[in-house]
Amino acid sequence: MANTSPAHPTVATTVPASPAARPSAPRTLLLAQLSNSVGDGAFYVTSALYFTGVVGLSAAQVGAGLAVAWAVGSPAGVPLGALADRRGPRGVCVLLALVTAAAVASFPLIGSFPAFLAAATLYACAQSGLAAARQALLAGLVAPADRTAVLARLQAVLNGGLAVGAALGGLALHAGTRDAYLAVFALDASGFLCCALLLGRLPAAAATPAAPTAARGASGTAVLRDRPYVVLTLLNALLLLRMPLLSLALPLWIAQRTAAPGWTVSALFVLNTAAVTLFQVRAARSVTDLGTAAAAVRGAGVVLFAGCAVFAATALPGLGAGAAVAVLVLGAVLLVVGEMRHAAGSWQLGLGLAPADRIGQYQGFYGAGVPVARSLGPLVVTTLLIGVGPLGWLLLGALLALAAAATGPVSRWAARTRDADA
């Protein structure tokens, strides 16, 4: 276990629940994560084809609808997270899990673009709020020193569940019938119902108001005035530009710029998913406070830059199919190592620097970087990588490395503001 850095004191975020209730909380949180991730995995691989092939929407309508839905849903995480702070995260988690289940259950009833847009927006808002409220619930039930480890286990379970769900979705795609798609929606909606039941069994964990924070006012958007935390969130969003690499940039890059066979795309995806499932917990063990978290993010930036440089090398002339596959695998290994280290560090920073009485609100804002990266990331990475070529990979790697290097100073700035308020 790494030493605690005095420059990065761990900031208490909530008062834990009773000691008797705490040991079972991580297990219940893991089961809740698994229950909805399997359905999500099946939903992710089938939904676009259902809406285009069965409902009859165009690909452009689906893309535009999802972009609008997440543009509305992402900022909704802030007020919904603030609601969790005021009312208690457990009840808000249960409510938003039920709303998500209802949104998924409404998809088979969709017959037009306006209906699709309304259902997708409800889904995006509920998902953003649920992510924030779950973080607040975890912070109230798990001791500060254990949170990163629990989050790592949650991430491993998430990836494992998504992989199982994607395999089930593949069966639905193979069948290609409306009933097969409806079975996927039923699975996903049932998963969120089960998630709501499991979260409802947890002890209530309410944030404990802290006088220094309360003095700033009771606004549900106080996080927007917390400049160091806003900058930290923006840096984290930049680092999340790595997200579309595996699903979008690399498939296009492999097809257009390398001699590697098409099956390489699937192999790299399986490699990434398996690595996160098996090694995320181990990768997070050394992250125990804000100092080790900043170091993990900084190291992740270096590894991500190296991965980008390796991917750029696959465009070298004369590189045969076998050599291209080997280089791509090396790049994918570096990518997933950087991903796991960044994830562990960012979890600790996002929670550790959130004020005691505004965990939900702050996590709603911090978590908005994920949908932003999903919506803007494809445009950025395709412009840089497919448009510019190997130099684009180096530019992207440099951007990730710089954002990671800046995270340490910004986290120390944020920690100093907390110390000053104390």
GROMACS .gro file of C-alpha atoms in nm:
model
  422
    1MET     CA    1   0.000   0.000   0.000
    2ALA     CA    2   0.134   0.340  -0.098
    3ASN     CA    3   0.217   0.605   0.158
    4THR     CA    4  -0.022   0.894   0.208
    5SER     CA    5   0.107   1.214   0.055
    6PRO     CA    6   0.074   1.510   0.292
    7ALA     CA    7   0.010   1.736  -0.005
    8HIS     CA    8  -0.302   1.533  -0.091
    9PRO     CA    9  -0.501   1.475   0.226
   10THR     CA   10  -0.797   1.243   0.189
   11VAL     CA   11  -1.111   1.455   0.213
   12ALA     CA   12  -1.392   1.287   0.403
   13THR     CA   13  -1.707   1.284   0.194
   14THR     CA   14  -1.979   1.131   0.410
   15VAL     CA   15  -2.018   0.968   0.744
   16PRO     CA   16  -2.038   0.591   0.684
   17ALA     CA   17  -2.342   0.389   0.774
   18SER     CA   18  -2.343   0.179   1.087
   19PRO     CA   19  -2.053  -0.067   1.111
   20ALA     CA   20  -2.293  -0.360   1.121
   21ALA     CA   21  -2.444  -0.264   0.788
   22ARG     CA   22  -2.125  -0.178   0.605
   23PRO     CA   23  -1.969  -0.522   0.530
   24SER     CA   24  -2.262  -0.641   0.315
   25ALA     CA   25  -2.299  -0.315   0.124
   26PRO     CA   26  -2.024  -0.376  -0.138
   27ARG     CA   27  -2.166  -0.722  -0.213
   28THR     CA   28  -2.513  -0.579  -0.269
   29LEU     CA   29  -2.374  -0.299  -0.484
   30LEU     CA   30  -2.190  -0.558  -0.694
   31LEU     CA   31  -2.506  -0.764  -0.743
   32ALA     CA   32  -2.698  -0.452  -0.843
   33GLN     CA   33  -2.426  -0.364  -1.094
   34LEU     CA   34  -2.431  -0.713  -1.241
   35SER     CA   35  -2.811  -0.720  -1.264
   36ASN     CA   36  -2.832  -0.420  -1.494
   37SER     CA   37  -2.504  -0.460  -1.683
   38VAL     CA   38  -2.602  -0.790  -1.847
   39GLY     CA   39  -2.916  -0.633  -1.991
   40ASP     CA   40  -2.724  -0.322  -2.093
   41GLY     CA   41  -2.470  -0.532  -2.283
   42ALA     CA   42  -2.747  -0.696  -2.485
   43PHE     CA   43  -2.919  -0.359  -2.537
   44TYR     CA   44  -2.605  -0.183  -2.661
   45VAL     CA   45  -2.538  -0.431  -2.943
   46THR     CA   46  -2.898  -0.459  -3.063
   47SER     CA   47  -3.077  -0.128  -3.008
   48ALA     CA   48  -2.952   0.059  -3.316
   49LEU     CA   49  -3.051  -0.225  -3.547
   50TYR     CA   50  -3.392  -0.252  -3.382
   51PHE     CA   51  -3.470   0.116  -3.426
   52THR     CA   52  -3.354   0.117  -3.789
   53GLY     CA   53  -3.459  -0.230  -3.903
   54VAL     CA   54  -3.783  -0.280  -3.708
   55VAL     CA   55  -3.910   0.066  -3.617
   56GLY     CA   56  -3.797   0.213  -3.950
   57LEU     CA   57  -3.597   0.513  -3.829
   58SER     CA   58  -3.301   0.620  -4.039
   59ALA     CA   59  -2.947   0.589  -3.907
   60ALA     CA   60  -2.926   0.969  -3.911
   61GLN     CA   61  -3.240   0.997  -3.696
   62VAL     CA   62  -3.107   0.746  -3.444
   63GLY     CA   63  -2.774   0.925  -3.424
   64ALA     CA   64  -2.930   1.270  -3.393
   65GLY     CA   65  -3.183   1.149  -3.138
   66LEU     CA   66  -2.917   0.996  -2.917
   67ALA     CA   67  -2.700   1.307  -2.945
   68VAL     CA   68  -2.991   1.528  -2.832
   69ALA     CA   69  -3.091   1.283  -2.559
   70TRP     CA   70  -2.743   1.277  -2.404
   71ALA     CA   71  -2.704   1.653  -2.448
   72VAL     CA   72  -3.008   1.689  -2.222
   73GLY     CA   73  -2.932   1.392  -2.000
   74SER     CA   74  -2.571   1.475  -1.916
   75PRO     CA   75  -2.639   1.801  -1.728
   76ALA     CA   76  -2.947   1.643  -1.568
   77GLY     CA   77  -2.708   1.443  -1.352
   78VAL     CA   78  -2.624   1.757  -1.151
   79PRO     CA   79  -2.975   1.843  -1.022
   80LEU     CA   80  -3.063   1.475  -0.983
   81GLY     CA   81  -2.743   1.423  -0.786
   82ALA     CA   82  -2.833   1.724  -0.574
   83LEU     CA   83  -3.172   1.562  -0.512
   84ALA     CA   84  -2.988   1.257  -0.380
   85ASP     CA   85  -2.794   1.484  -0.144
   86ARG     CA   86  -3.113   1.641  -0.009
   87ARG     CA   87  -3.339   1.335   0.005
   88GLY     CA   88  -3.087   1.059   0.060
   89PRO     CA   89  -2.916   0.861  -0.217
   90ARG     CA   90  -3.083   0.523  -0.159
   91GLY     CA   91  -3.436   0.637  -0.236
   92VAL     CA   92  -3.324   0.841  -0.537
   93CYS     CA   93  -3.125   0.542  -0.668
   94VAL     CA   94  -3.431   0.319  -0.644
   95LEU     CA   95  -3.652   0.578  -0.812
   96LEU     CA   96  -3.412   0.638  -1.101
   97ALA     CA   97  -3.355   0.265  -1.154
   98LEU     CA   98  -3.732   0.226  -1.185
   99VAL     CA   99  -3.751   0.520  -1.427
  100THR     CA  100  -3.474   0.365  -1.637
  101ALA     CA  101  -3.663   0.034  -1.644
  102ALA     CA  102  -3.977   0.219  -1.755
  103ALA     CA  103  -3.784   0.400  -2.031
  104VAL     CA  104  -3.643   0.071  -2.163
  105ALA     CA  105  -3.987  -0.092  -2.142
  106SER     CA  106  -4.128   0.193  -2.354
  107PHE     CA  107  -3.891   0.128  -2.647
  108PRO     CA  108  -4.108  -0.149  -2.801
  109LEU     CA  109  -4.398   0.101  -2.813
  110ILE     CA  110  -4.201   0.352  -3.021
  111GLY     CA  111  -4.325   0.410  -3.374
  112SER     CA  112  -4.197   0.756  -3.464
  113PHE     CA  113  -3.895   0.980  -3.424
  114PRO     CA  114  -4.059   1.214  -3.166
  115ALA     CA  115  -4.149   0.914  -2.951
  116PHE     CA  116  -3.794   0.780  -2.984
  117LEU     CA  117  -3.649   1.117  -2.887
  118ALA     CA  118  -3.873   1.140  -2.578
  119ALA     CA  119  -3.793   0.786  -2.459
  120ALA     CA  120  -3.419   0.821  -2.527
  121THR     CA  121  -3.409   1.153  -2.338
  122LEU     CA  122  -3.588   1.001  -2.038
  123TYR     CA  123  -3.342   0.710  -2.048
  124ALA     CA  124  -3.039   0.941  -2.066
  125CYS     CA  125  -3.159   1.163  -1.780
  126ALA     CA  126  -3.235   0.866  -1.557
  127GLN     CA  127  -2.902   0.701  -1.632
  128SER     CA  128  -2.703   1.018  -1.560
  129GLY     CA  129  -2.887   1.076  -1.233
  130LEU     CA  130  -2.859   0.711  -1.131
  131ALA     CA  131  -2.482   0.714  -1.182
  132ALA     CA  132  -2.446   1.020  -0.957
  133ALA     CA  133  -2.680   0.890  -0.688
  134ARG     CA  134  -2.505   0.552  -0.683
  135GLN     CA  135  -2.173   0.722  -0.619
  136ALA     CA  136  -2.327   0.914  -0.330
  137LEU     CA  137  -2.477   0.593  -0.193
  138LEU     CA  138  -2.142   0.413  -0.216
  139ALA     CA  139  -1.969   0.705  -0.042
  140GLY     CA  140  -2.214   0.679   0.246
  141LEU     CA  141  -2.179   0.303   0.290
  142VAL     CA  142  -1.811   0.235   0.222
  143ALA     CA  143  -1.520   0.369   0.425
  144PRO     CA  144  -1.306   0.625   0.236
  145ALA     CA  145  -1.000   0.399   0.227
  146ASP     CA  146  -1.201   0.119   0.063
  147ARG     CA  147  -1.392   0.314  -0.202
  148THR     CA  148  -1.145   0.288  -0.490
  149ALA     CA  149  -1.112  -0.087  -0.437
  150VAL     CA  150  -1.491  -0.128  -0.437
  151LEU     CA  151  -1.523   0.088  -0.748
  152ALA     CA  152  -1.260  -0.128  -0.918
  153ARG     CA  153  -1.462  -0.439  -0.839
  154LEU     CA  154  -1.774  -0.268  -0.968
  155GLN     CA  155  -1.594  -0.184  -1.293
  156ALA     CA  156  -1.476  -0.544  -1.330
  157VAL     CA  157  -1.829  -0.674  -1.273
  158LEU     CA  158  -1.964  -0.415  -1.516
  159ASN     CA  159  -1.731  -0.530  -1.792
  160GLY     CA  160  -1.802  -0.895  -1.724
  161GLY     CA  161  -2.176  -0.832  -1.730
  162LEU     CA  162  -2.154  -0.631  -2.050
  163ALA     CA  163  -1.959  -0.913  -2.215
  164VAL     CA  164  -2.221  -1.171  -2.118
  165GLY     CA  165  -2.498  -0.938  -2.230
  166ALA     CA  166  -2.327  -0.870  -2.562
  167ALA     CA  167  -2.313  -1.246  -2.625
  168LEU     CA  168  -2.687  -1.273  -2.553
  169GLY     CA  169  -2.745  -0.975  -2.781
  170GLY     CA  170  -2.551  -1.158  -3.050
  171LEU     CA  171  -2.805  -1.441  -3.030
  172ALA     CA  172  -3.084  -1.188  -3.082
  173LEU     CA  173  -2.901  -1.041  -3.379
  174HIS     CA  174  -2.858  -1.389  -3.525
  175ALA     CA  175  -3.232  -1.453  -3.492
  176GLY     CA  176  -3.309  -1.111  -3.636
  177THR     CA  177  -3.676  -1.120  -3.537
  178ARG     CA  178  -3.885  -0.859  -3.361
  179ASP     CA  179  -3.953  -1.101  -3.076
  180ALA     CA  180  -3.579  -1.152  -3.025
  181TYR     CA  181  -3.526  -0.776  -2.994
  182LEU     CA  182  -3.821  -0.747  -2.755
  183ALA     CA  183  -3.666  -1.019  -2.539
  184VAL     CA  184  -3.353  -0.803  -2.512
  185PHE     CA  185  -3.559  -0.502  -2.396
  186ALA     CA  186  -3.739  -0.722  -2.143
  187LEU     CA  187  -3.403  -0.848  -2.014
  188ASP     CA  188  -3.268  -0.494  -1.975
  189ALA     CA  189  -3.582  -0.358  -1.808
  190SER     CA  190  -3.590  -0.658  -1.571
  191GLY     CA  191  -3.226  -0.597  -1.486
  192PHE     CA  192  -3.302  -0.242  -1.373
  193LEU     CA  193  -3.603  -0.363  -1.173
  194CYS     CA  194  -3.376  -0.612  -0.998
  195CYS     CA  195  -3.122  -0.332  -0.946
  196ALA     CA  196  -3.390  -0.119  -0.778
  197LEU     CA  197  -3.487  -0.405  -0.546
  198LEU     CA  198  -3.126  -0.470  -0.447
  199LEU     CA  199  -3.044  -0.105  -0.385
  200GLY     CA  200  -3.361  -0.071  -0.180
  201ARG     CA  201  -3.228  -0.339   0.057
  202LEU     CA  202  -2.924  -0.129   0.145
  203PRO     CA  203  -2.923   0.085   0.460
  204ALA     CA  204  -3.006   0.449   0.413
  205ALA     CA  205  -2.696   0.664   0.374
  206ALA     CA  206  -2.755   1.036   0.395
  207ALA     CA  207  -2.485   1.296   0.342
  208THR     CA  208  -2.387   1.480   0.658
  209PRO     CA  209  -2.389   1.857   0.608
  210ALA     CA  210  -2.053   2.020   0.666
  211ALA     CA  211  -2.045   2.373   0.798
  212PRO     CA  212  -1.773   2.503   0.564
  213THR     CA  213  -1.966   2.386   0.258
  214ALA     CA  214  -2.305   2.485   0.389
  215ALA     CA  215  -2.178   2.838   0.424
  216ARG     CA  216  -2.150   2.861   0.048
  217GLY     CA  217  -2.524   2.840   0.010
  218ALA     CA  218  -2.773   2.566  -0.067
  219SER     CA  219  -2.771   2.601  -0.445
  220GLY     CA  220  -2.816   2.284  -0.645
  221THR     CA  221  -2.550   2.410  -0.887
  222ALA     CA  222  -2.277   2.505  -0.639
  223VAL     CA  223  -2.035   2.276  -0.822
  224LEU     CA  224  -2.030   2.520  -1.115
  225ARG     CA  225  -1.872   2.782  -0.886
  226ASP     CA  226  -1.604   2.542  -0.762
  227ARG     CA  227  -1.335   2.638  -1.013
  228PRO     CA  228  -1.071   2.374  -0.930
  229TYR     CA  229  -1.331   2.097  -0.945
  230VAL     CA  230  -1.466   2.228  -1.276
  231VAL     CA  231  -1.113   2.229  -1.422
  232LEU     CA  232  -1.052   1.879  -1.284
  233THR     CA  233  -1.373   1.760  -1.451
  234LEU     CA  234  -1.268   1.913  -1.784
  235LEU     CA  235  -0.928   1.742  -1.765
  236ASN     CA  236  -1.098   1.412  -1.689
  237ALA     CA  237  -1.331   1.462  -1.987
  238LEU     CA  238  -1.026   1.514  -2.211
  239LEU     CA  239  -0.875   1.189  -2.084
  240LEU     CA  240  -1.203   1.014  -2.162
  241LEU     CA  241  -1.146   1.086  -2.530
  242ARG     CA  242  -0.976   0.745  -2.520
  243MET     CA  243  -1.323   0.586  -2.503
  244PRO     CA  244  -1.409   0.592  -2.878
  245LEU     CA  245  -1.067   0.454  -2.975
  246LEU     CA  246  -1.161   0.089  -2.940
  247SER     CA  247  -1.517   0.109  -3.070
  248LEU     CA  248  -1.475   0.355  -3.357
  249ALA     CA  249  -1.125   0.483  -3.434
  250LEU     CA  250  -0.938   0.152  -3.435
  251PRO     CA  251  -1.189  -0.035  -3.656
  252LEU     CA  252  -1.167   0.243  -3.916
  253TRP     CA  253  -0.789   0.270  -3.878
  254ILE     CA  254  -0.736  -0.105  -3.914
  255ALA     CA  255  -0.954  -0.120  -4.225
  256GLN     CA  256  -0.810   0.186  -4.397
  257ARG     CA  257  -0.449   0.219  -4.283
  258THR     CA  258  -0.314  -0.127  -4.193
  259ALA     CA  259  -0.271  -0.472  -4.345
  260ALA     CA  260  -0.428  -0.641  -4.042
  261PRO     CA  261  -0.730  -0.868  -4.107
  262GLY     CA  262  -1.079  -0.754  -4.007
  263TRP     CA  263  -1.110  -1.002  -3.720
  264THR     CA  264  -0.841  -0.804  -3.537
  265VAL     CA  265  -1.109  -0.552  -3.431
  266SER     CA  266  -1.303  -0.820  -3.243
  267ALA     CA  267  -0.985  -0.964  -3.090
  268LEU     CA  268  -0.879  -0.625  -2.952
  269PHE     CA  269  -1.226  -0.569  -2.803
  270VAL     CA  270  -1.218  -0.908  -2.630
  271LEU     CA  271  -0.866  -0.836  -2.504
  272ASN     CA  272  -0.975  -0.504  -2.355
  273THR     CA  273  -1.289  -0.640  -2.190
  274ALA     CA  274  -1.111  -0.943  -2.045
  275ALA     CA  275  -0.821  -0.734  -1.913
  276VAL     CA  276  -1.049  -0.490  -1.731
  277THR     CA  277  -1.256  -0.775  -1.587
  278LEU     CA  278  -0.949  -0.960  -1.461
  279PHE     CA  279  -0.706  -0.685  -1.365
  280GLN     CA  280  -0.898  -0.364  -1.277
  281VAL     CA  281  -0.901  -0.450  -0.907
  282ARG     CA  282  -0.526  -0.514  -0.906
  283ALA     CA  283  -0.461  -0.193  -1.099
  284ALA     CA  284  -0.647   0.007  -0.835
  285ARG     CA  285  -0.480  -0.139  -0.524
  286SER     CA  286  -0.209   0.126  -0.503
  287VAL     CA  287  -0.461   0.413  -0.524
  288THR     CA  288  -0.550   0.495  -0.165
  289ASP     CA  289  -0.558   0.876  -0.142
  290LEU     CA  290  -0.545   1.189  -0.355
  291GLY     CA  291  -0.166   1.176  -0.393
  292THR     CA  292  -0.157   0.821  -0.526
  293ALA     CA  293  -0.462   0.898  -0.741
  294ALA     CA  294  -0.288   1.191  -0.910
  295ALA     CA  295   0.021   0.976  -0.964
  296ALA     CA  296  -0.193   0.702  -1.122
  297VAL     CA  297  -0.350   0.949  -1.365
  298ARG     CA  298  -0.013   1.099  -1.452
  299GLY     CA  299   0.129   0.754  -1.522
  300ALA     CA  300  -0.178   0.667  -1.726
  301GLY     CA  301  -0.112   0.966  -1.951
  302VAL     CA  302   0.240   0.843  -2.025
  303VAL     CA  303   0.115   0.493  -2.106
  304LEU     CA  304  -0.167   0.626  -2.324
  305PHE     CA  305   0.081   0.838  -2.521
  306ALA     CA  306   0.297   0.529  -2.573
  307GLY     CA  307  -0.007   0.336  -2.692
  308CYS     CA  308  -0.098   0.606  -2.941
  309ALA     CA  309   0.259   0.608  -3.073
  310VAL     CA  310   0.244   0.231  -3.121
  311PHE     CA  311  -0.086   0.257  -3.310
  312ALA     CA  312   0.069   0.524  -3.533
  313ALA     CA  313   0.349   0.280  -3.619
  314THR     CA  314   0.101   0.034  -3.771
  315ALA     CA  315   0.077   0.261  -4.076
  316LEU     CA  316   0.446   0.214  -4.159
  317PRO     CA  317   0.493   0.096  -4.518
  318GLY     CA  318   0.590  -0.268  -4.565
  319LEU     CA  319   0.434  -0.385  -4.237
  320GLY     CA  320   0.272  -0.721  -4.316
  321ALA     CA  321  -0.051  -0.858  -4.171
  322GLY     CA  322   0.115  -1.064  -3.897
  323ALA     CA  323   0.342  -0.782  -3.785
  324ALA     CA  324   0.052  -0.535  -3.794
  325VAL     CA  325  -0.157  -0.760  -3.568
  326ALA     CA  326   0.133  -0.794  -3.322
  327VAL     CA  327   0.186  -0.417  -3.307
  328LEU     CA  328  -0.188  -0.356  -3.268
  329VAL     CA  329  -0.201  -0.601  -2.977
  330LEU     CA  330   0.088  -0.418  -2.809
  331GLY     CA  331  -0.094  -0.088  -2.854
  332ALA     CA  332  -0.415  -0.238  -2.717
  333VAL     CA  333  -0.232  -0.365  -2.408
  334LEU     CA  334  -0.090  -0.019  -2.343
  335LEU     CA  335  -0.435   0.133  -2.402
  336VAL     CA  336  -0.608  -0.090  -2.147
  337VAL     CA  337  -0.330  -0.041  -1.888
  338GLY     CA  338  -0.368   0.335  -1.925
  339GLU     CA  339  -0.746   0.301  -1.909
  340MET     CA  340  -0.739   0.103  -1.584
  341ARG     CA  341  -0.490   0.336  -1.413
  342HIS     CA  342  -0.680   0.645  -1.523
  343ALA     CA  343  -1.008   0.496  -1.402
  344ALA     CA  344  -0.868   0.416  -1.057
  345GLY     CA  345  -0.715   0.760  -1.014
  346SER     CA  346  -1.018   0.949  -1.144
  347TRP     CA  347  -1.256   0.767  -0.908
  348GLN     CA  348  -1.050   0.863  -0.605
  349LEU     CA  349  -1.014   1.225  -0.718
  350GLY     CA  350  -1.380   1.268  -0.810
  351LEU     CA  351  -1.504   1.136  -0.477
  352GLY     CA  352  -1.221   1.257  -0.254
  353LEU     CA  353  -1.256   1.620  -0.361
  354ALA     CA  354  -1.638   1.633  -0.344
  355PRO     CA  355  -1.769   1.827  -0.040
  356ALA     CA  356  -1.939   1.623   0.230
  357ASP     CA  357  -2.292   1.747   0.171
  358ARG     CA  358  -2.284   1.754  -0.210
  359ILE     CA  359  -2.154   1.413  -0.317
  360GLY     CA  360  -2.444   1.349  -0.556
  361GLN     CA  361  -2.433   1.692  -0.717
  362TYR     CA  362  -2.055   1.682  -0.765
  363GLN     CA  363  -2.061   1.326  -0.899
  364GLY     CA  364  -2.338   1.422  -1.140
  365PHE     CA  365  -2.113   1.695  -1.278
  366TYR     CA  366  -1.794   1.486  -1.275
  367GLY     CA  367  -1.968   1.195  -1.446
  368ALA     CA  368  -2.093   1.416  -1.730
  369GLY     CA  369  -1.753   1.371  -1.891
  370VAL     CA  370  -1.853   1.019  -2.000
  371PRO     CA  371  -2.150   1.114  -2.224
  372VAL     CA  372  -1.961   1.420  -2.346
  373ALA     CA  373  -1.673   1.196  -2.454
  374ARG     CA  374  -1.917   0.957  -2.617
  375SER     CA  375  -2.087   1.233  -2.815
  376LEU     CA  376  -1.791   1.459  -2.904
  377GLY     CA  377  -1.517   1.198  -2.891
  378PRO     CA  378  -1.605   1.028  -3.222
  379LEU     CA  379  -1.577   1.360  -3.407
  380VAL     CA  380  -1.245   1.447  -3.242
  381VAL     CA  381  -1.076   1.112  -3.287
  382THR     CA  382  -1.193   1.051  -3.642
  383THR     CA  383  -1.081   1.400  -3.744
  384LEU     CA  384  -0.740   1.353  -3.583
  385LEU     CA  385  -0.672   0.992  -3.666
  386ILE     CA  386  -0.848   0.916  -3.993
  387GLY     CA  387  -0.810   1.266  -4.131
  388VAL     CA  388  -0.453   1.344  -4.023
  389GLY     CA  389  -0.304   0.994  -4.006
  390PRO     CA  390  -0.008   0.880  -3.790
  391LEU     CA  391   0.065   1.236  -3.677
  392GLY     CA  392  -0.292   1.250  -3.549
  393TRP     CA  393  -0.219   0.960  -3.316
  394LEU     CA  394   0.080   1.148  -3.174
  395LEU     CA  395  -0.124   1.465  -3.130
  396LEU     CA  396  -0.398   1.273  -2.950
  397GLY     CA  397  -0.142   1.100  -2.729
  398ALA     CA  398   0.019   1.433  -2.643
  399LEU     CA  399  -0.324   1.579  -2.553
  400LEU     CA  400  -0.395   1.286  -2.320
  401ALA     CA  401  -0.051   1.307  -2.160
  402LEU     CA  402  -0.080   1.682  -2.101
  403ALA     CA  403  -0.427   1.649  -1.948
  404ALA     CA  404  -0.296   1.374  -1.720
  405ALA     CA  405   0.009   1.578  -1.617
  406ALA     CA  406  -0.213   1.878  -1.534
  407THR     CA  407  -0.439   1.668  -1.311
  408GLY     CA  408  -0.188   1.662  -1.023
  409PRO     CA  409  -0.149   2.041  -0.986
  410VAL     CA  410  -0.524   2.093  -1.026
  411SER     CA  411  -0.604   1.829  -0.762
  412ARG     CA  412  -0.360   2.000  -0.522
  413TRP     CA  413  -0.532   2.333  -0.595
  414ALA     CA  414  -0.868   2.175  -0.514
  415ALA     CA  415  -0.729   2.017  -0.195
  416ARG     CA  416  -0.594   2.356  -0.081
  417THR     CA  417  -0.937   2.517  -0.123
  418ARG     CA  418  -1.086   2.242   0.095
  419ASP     CA  419  -0.818   2.296   0.359
  420ALA     CA  420  -0.876   2.672   0.350
  421ASP     CA  421  -1.250   2.623   0.403
  422ALA     CA  422  -1.182   2.389   0.692
   0.00000   0.00000   0.00000
